[in-house]
Backbone as JSON, one array per atom type, in Angstrom:
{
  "sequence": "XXXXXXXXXXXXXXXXXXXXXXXXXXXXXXXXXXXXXXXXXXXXXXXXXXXXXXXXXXXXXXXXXXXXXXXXXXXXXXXXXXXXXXXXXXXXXXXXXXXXXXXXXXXXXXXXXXXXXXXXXXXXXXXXXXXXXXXXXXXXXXXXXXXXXXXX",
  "N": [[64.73, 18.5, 29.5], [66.51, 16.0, 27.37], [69.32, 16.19, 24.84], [70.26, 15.05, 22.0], [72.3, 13.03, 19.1], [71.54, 12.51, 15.97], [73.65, 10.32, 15.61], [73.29, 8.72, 18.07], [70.9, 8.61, 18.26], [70.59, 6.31, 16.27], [71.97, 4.43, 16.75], [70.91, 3.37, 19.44], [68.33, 2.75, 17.7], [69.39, 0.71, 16.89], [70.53, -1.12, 18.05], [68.52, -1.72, 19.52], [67.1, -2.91, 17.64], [67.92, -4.99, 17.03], [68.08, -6.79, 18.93], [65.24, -7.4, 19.41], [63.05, -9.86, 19.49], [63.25, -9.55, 22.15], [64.21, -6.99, 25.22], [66.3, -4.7, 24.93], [69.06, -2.83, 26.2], [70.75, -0.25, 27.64], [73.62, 2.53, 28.58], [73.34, 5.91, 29.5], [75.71, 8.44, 28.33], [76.58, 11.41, 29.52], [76.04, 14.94, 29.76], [74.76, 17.41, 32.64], [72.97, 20.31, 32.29], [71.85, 23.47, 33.16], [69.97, 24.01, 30.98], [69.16, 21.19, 30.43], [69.9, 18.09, 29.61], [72.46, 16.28, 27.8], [73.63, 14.16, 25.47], [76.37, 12.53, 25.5], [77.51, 10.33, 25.03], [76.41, 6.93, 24.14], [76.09, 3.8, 25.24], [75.75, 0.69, 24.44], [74.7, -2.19, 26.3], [74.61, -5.99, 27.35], [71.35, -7.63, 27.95], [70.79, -8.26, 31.04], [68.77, -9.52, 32.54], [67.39, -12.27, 33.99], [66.07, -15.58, 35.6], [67.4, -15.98, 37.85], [68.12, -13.01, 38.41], [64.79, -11.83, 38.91], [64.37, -12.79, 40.75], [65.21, -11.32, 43.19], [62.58, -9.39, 42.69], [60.5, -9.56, 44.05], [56.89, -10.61, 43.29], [53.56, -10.55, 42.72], [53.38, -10.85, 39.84], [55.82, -12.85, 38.64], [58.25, -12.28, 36.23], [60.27, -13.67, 34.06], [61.1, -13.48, 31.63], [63.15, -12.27, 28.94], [61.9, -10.84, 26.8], [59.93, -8.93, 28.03], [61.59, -7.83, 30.09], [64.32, -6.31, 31.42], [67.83, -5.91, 32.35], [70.73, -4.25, 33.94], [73.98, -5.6, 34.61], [75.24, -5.52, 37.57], [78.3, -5.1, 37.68], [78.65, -3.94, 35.57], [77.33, -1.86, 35.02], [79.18, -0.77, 37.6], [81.5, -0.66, 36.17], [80.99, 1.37, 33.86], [80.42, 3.57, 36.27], [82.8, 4.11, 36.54], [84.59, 4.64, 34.18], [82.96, 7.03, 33.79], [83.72, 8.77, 35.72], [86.11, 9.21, 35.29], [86.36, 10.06, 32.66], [85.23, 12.67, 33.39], [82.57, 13.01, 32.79], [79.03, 12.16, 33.05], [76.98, 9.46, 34.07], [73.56, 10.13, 32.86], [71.53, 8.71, 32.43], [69.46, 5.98, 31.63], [68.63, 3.99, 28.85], [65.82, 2.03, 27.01], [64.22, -0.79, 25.2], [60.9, -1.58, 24.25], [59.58, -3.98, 23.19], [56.8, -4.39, 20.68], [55.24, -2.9, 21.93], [53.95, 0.66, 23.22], [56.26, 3.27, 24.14], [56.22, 3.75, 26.42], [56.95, 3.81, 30.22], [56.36, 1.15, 32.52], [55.01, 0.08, 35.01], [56.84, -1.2, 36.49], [58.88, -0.53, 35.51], [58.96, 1.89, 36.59], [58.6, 1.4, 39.37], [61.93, 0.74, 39.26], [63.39, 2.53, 38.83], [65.39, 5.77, 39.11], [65.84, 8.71, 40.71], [67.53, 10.86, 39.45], [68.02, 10.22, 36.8], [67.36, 10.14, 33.34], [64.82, 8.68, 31.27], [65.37, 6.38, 28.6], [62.51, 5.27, 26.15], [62.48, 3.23, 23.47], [60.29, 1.87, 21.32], [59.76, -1.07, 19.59], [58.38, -2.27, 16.76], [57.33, -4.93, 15.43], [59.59, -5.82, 15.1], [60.85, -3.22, 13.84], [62.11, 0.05, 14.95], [60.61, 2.41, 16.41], [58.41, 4.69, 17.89], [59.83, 6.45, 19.92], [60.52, 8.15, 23.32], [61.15, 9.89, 26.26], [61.88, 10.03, 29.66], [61.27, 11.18, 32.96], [61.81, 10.85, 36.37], [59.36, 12.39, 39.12], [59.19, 14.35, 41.84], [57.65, 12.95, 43.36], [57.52, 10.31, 42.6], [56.68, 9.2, 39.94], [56.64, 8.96, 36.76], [57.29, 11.7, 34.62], [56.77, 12.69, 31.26], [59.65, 13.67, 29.31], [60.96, 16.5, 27.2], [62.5, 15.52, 23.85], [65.65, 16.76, 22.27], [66.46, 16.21, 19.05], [69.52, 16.91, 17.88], [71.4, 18.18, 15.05]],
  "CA": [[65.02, 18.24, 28.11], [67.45, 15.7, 26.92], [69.16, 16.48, 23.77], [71.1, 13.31, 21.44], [72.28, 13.31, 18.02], [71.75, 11.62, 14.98], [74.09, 8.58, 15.96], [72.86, 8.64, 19.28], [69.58, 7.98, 17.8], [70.47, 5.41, 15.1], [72.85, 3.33, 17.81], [69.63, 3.1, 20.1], [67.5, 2.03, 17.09], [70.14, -0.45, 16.09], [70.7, -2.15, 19.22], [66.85, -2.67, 19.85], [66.66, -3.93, 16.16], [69.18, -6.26, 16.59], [68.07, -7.59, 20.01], [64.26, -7.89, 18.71], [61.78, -9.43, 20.17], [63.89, -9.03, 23.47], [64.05, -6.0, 25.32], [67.51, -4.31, 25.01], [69.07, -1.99, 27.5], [71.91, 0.8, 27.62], [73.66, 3.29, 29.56], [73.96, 7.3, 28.42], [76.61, 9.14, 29.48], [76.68, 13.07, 29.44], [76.3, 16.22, 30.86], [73.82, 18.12, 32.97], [73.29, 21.78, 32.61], [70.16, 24.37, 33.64], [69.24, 23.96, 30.06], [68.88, 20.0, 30.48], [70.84, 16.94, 29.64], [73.5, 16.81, 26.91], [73.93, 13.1, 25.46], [77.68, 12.35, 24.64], [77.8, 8.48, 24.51], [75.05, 5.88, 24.06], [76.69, 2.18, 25.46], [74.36, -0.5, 24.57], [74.94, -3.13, 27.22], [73.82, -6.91, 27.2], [70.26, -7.72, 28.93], [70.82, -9.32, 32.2], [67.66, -10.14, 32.91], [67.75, -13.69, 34.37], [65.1, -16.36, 36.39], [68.07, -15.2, 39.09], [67.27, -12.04, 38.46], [63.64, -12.16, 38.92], [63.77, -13.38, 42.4], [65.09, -9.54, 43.69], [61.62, -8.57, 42.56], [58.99, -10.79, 44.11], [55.67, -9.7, 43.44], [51.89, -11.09, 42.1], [53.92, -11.62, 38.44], [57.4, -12.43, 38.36], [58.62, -12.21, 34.72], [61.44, -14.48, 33.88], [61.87, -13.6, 29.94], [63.82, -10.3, 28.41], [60.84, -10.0, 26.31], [59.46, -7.96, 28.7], [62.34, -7.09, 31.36], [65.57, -5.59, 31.37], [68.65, -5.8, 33.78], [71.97, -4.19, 33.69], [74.28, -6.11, 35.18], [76.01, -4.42, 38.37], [79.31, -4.99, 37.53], [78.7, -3.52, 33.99], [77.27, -0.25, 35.76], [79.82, -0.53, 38.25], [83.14, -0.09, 35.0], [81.01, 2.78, 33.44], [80.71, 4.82, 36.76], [84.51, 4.74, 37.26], [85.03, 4.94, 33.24], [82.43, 8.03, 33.46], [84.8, 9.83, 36.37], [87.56, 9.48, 35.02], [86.37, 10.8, 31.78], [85.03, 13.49, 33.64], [81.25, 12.89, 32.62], [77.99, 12.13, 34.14], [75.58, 8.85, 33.38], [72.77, 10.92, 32.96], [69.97, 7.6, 31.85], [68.95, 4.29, 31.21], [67.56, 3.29, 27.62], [65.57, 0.33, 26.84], [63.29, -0.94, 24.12], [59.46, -2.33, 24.56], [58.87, -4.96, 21.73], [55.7, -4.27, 20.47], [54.35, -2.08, 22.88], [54.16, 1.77, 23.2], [56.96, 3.49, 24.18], [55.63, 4.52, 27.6], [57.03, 3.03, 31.14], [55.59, 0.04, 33.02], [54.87, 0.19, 36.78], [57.88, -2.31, 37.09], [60.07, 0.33, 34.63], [59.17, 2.81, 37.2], [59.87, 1.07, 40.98], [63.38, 0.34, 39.7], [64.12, 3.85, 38.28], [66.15, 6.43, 39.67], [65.25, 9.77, 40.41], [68.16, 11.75, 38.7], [68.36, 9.76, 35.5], [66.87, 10.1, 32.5], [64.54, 6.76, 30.76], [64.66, 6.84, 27.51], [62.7, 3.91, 25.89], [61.74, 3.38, 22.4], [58.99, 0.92, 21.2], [60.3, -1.7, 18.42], [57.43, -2.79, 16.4], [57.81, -5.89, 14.32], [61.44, -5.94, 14.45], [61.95, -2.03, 13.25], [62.23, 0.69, 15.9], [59.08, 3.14, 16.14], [58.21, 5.6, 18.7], [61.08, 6.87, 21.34], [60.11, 9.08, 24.28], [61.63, 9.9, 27.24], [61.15, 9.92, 30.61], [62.2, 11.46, 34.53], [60.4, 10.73, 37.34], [59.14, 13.9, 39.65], [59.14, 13.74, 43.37], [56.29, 11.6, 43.54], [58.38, 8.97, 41.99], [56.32, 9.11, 38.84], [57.49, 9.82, 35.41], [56.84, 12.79, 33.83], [57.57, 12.81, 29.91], [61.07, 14.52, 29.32], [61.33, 16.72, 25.73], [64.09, 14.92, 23.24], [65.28, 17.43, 21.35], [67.4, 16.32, 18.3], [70.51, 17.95, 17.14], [71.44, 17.71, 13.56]],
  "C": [[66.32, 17.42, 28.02], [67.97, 16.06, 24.85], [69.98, 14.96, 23.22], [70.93, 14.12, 19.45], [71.97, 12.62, 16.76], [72.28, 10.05, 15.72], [73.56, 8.26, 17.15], [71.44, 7.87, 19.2], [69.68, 6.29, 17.33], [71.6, 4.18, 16.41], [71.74, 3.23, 19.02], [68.96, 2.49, 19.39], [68.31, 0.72, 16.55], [70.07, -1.56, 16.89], [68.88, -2.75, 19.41], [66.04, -3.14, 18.72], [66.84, -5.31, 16.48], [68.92, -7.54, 17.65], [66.51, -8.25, 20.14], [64.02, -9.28, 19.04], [62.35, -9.54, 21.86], [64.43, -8.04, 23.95], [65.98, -5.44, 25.24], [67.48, -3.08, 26.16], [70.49, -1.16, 27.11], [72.44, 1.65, 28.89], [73.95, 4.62, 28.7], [74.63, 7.67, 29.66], [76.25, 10.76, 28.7], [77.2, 14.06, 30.46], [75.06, 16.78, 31.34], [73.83, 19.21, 33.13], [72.14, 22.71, 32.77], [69.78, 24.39, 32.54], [68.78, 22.46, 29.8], [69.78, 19.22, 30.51], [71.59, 16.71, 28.08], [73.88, 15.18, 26.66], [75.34, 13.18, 24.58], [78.11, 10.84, 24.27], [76.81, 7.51, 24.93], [76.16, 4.61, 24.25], [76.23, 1.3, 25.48], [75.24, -1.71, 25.65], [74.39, -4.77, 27.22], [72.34, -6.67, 28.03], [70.19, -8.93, 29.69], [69.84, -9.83, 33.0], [67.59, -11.75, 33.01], [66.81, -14.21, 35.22], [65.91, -15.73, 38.3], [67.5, -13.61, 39.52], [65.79, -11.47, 39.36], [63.52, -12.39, 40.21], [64.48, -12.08, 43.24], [64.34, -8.47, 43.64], [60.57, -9.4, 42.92], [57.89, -9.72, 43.68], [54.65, -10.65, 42.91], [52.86, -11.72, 40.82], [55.52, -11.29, 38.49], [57.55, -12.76, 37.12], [59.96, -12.99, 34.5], [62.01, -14.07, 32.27], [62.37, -11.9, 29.71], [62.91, -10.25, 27.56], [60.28, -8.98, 26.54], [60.35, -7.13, 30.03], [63.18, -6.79, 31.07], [66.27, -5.19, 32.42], [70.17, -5.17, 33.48], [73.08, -4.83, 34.45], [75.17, -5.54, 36.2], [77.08, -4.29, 37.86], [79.45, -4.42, 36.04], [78.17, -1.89, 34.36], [78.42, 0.11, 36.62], [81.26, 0.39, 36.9], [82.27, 1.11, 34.4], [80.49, 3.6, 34.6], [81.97, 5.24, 36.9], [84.83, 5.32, 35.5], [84.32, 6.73, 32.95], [83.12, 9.33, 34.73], [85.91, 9.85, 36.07], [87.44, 9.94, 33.57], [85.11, 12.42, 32.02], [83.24, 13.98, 33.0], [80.62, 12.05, 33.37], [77.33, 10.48, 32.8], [74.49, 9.87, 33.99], [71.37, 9.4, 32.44], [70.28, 6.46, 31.8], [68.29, 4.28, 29.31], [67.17, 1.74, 27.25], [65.19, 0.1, 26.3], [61.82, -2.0, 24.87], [58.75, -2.9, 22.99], [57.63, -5.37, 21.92], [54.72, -3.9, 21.26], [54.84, -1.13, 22.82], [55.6, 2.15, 24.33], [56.81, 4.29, 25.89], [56.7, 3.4, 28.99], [55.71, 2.35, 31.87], [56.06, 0.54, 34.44], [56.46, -0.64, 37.46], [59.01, -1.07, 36.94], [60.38, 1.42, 36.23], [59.28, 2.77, 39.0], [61.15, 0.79, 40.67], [64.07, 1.5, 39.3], [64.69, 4.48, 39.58], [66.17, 8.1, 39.63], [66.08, 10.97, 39.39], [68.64, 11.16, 37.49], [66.9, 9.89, 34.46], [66.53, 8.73, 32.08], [64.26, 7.21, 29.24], [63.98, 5.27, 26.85], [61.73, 3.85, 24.14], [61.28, 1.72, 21.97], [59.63, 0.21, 19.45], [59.14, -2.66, 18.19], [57.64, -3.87, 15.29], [59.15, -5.84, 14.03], [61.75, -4.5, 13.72], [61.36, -1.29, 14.64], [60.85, 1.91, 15.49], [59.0, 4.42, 17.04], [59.65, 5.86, 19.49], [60.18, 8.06, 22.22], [61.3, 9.05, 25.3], [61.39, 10.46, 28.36], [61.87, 10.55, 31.97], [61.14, 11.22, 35.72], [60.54, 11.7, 38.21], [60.08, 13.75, 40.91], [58.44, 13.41, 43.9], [57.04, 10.54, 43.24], [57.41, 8.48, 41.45], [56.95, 9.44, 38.45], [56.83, 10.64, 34.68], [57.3, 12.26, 32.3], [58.86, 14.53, 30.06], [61.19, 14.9, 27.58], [62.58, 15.82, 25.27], [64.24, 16.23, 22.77], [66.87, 17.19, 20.41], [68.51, 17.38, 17.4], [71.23, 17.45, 15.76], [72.6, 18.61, 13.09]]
}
């Protein structure tokens, strides 16, 4: 179970308004505790998805547009793991948006995941935000669906 609050929400749906019809991307920071995951800061991030990019994933279809991909850029993960030890919290996820498609991961979403993070990704339909889910992958390295559960 991850939990998130109100703004947590509305600063996820904003960013993948705003970035419309290109996929946006984030980092959450929190906490992890035997009752789940505890969201304390949503950091929307640019989408570094790049033709550069693209060539660290060969395969049958390489994708060149942020329509459909999403990259964080190392050195932009790199300042929030040191900013998230030294404020004595955890990245606990990824969030991303899928313009005009369900809110589910893609086979791509799920070779670049990471087994102890949370995906959260919500589905922006016509330019407004729509579905959200979220996601962990097992030890299959599938993704299970992960409860949200909003706090108000």
């Amino acid at each position: 179970m991850i939990q998130l609050t109100p703004q947590n929400l509305q600063t996820i749906y904003s960013h993948a308004e705003t970035t419309y019809p290109e996929e946006c991307c984030g980092i959450i920071f929190g906490h992890r505790g035997d009752d789940g995951k505890t969201i304390v800061e949503i950091m929307p991030t640019e989408n570094a998805w790049s033709a550069e990019a693209a060539l660290d994933f060969p395969g049958d279809q390489i994708i060149y547009e942020k329509k459909r991909r999403y990259a964080i850029a190392p050195q932009v993960m790199l300042q929030a793991q040191k900013a998230a030890r030294t404020r004595s919290i955890d990245i606990i996820g990824i969030y991303h948006s899928h313009p005009d498609y369900p809110a589910i991961p893609s086979e791509f979403d799920r070779q670049c995941a990471w087994q102890e993070y949370s995906y959260i990704i919500v589905s922006v339909q016509n330019g407004k935000a729509a579905e959200i889910n979220s996601w962990c992958l097992d030890d299959h390295h599938q993704f299970q669906p992960e409860t949200i559960e909003k706090l108000f």
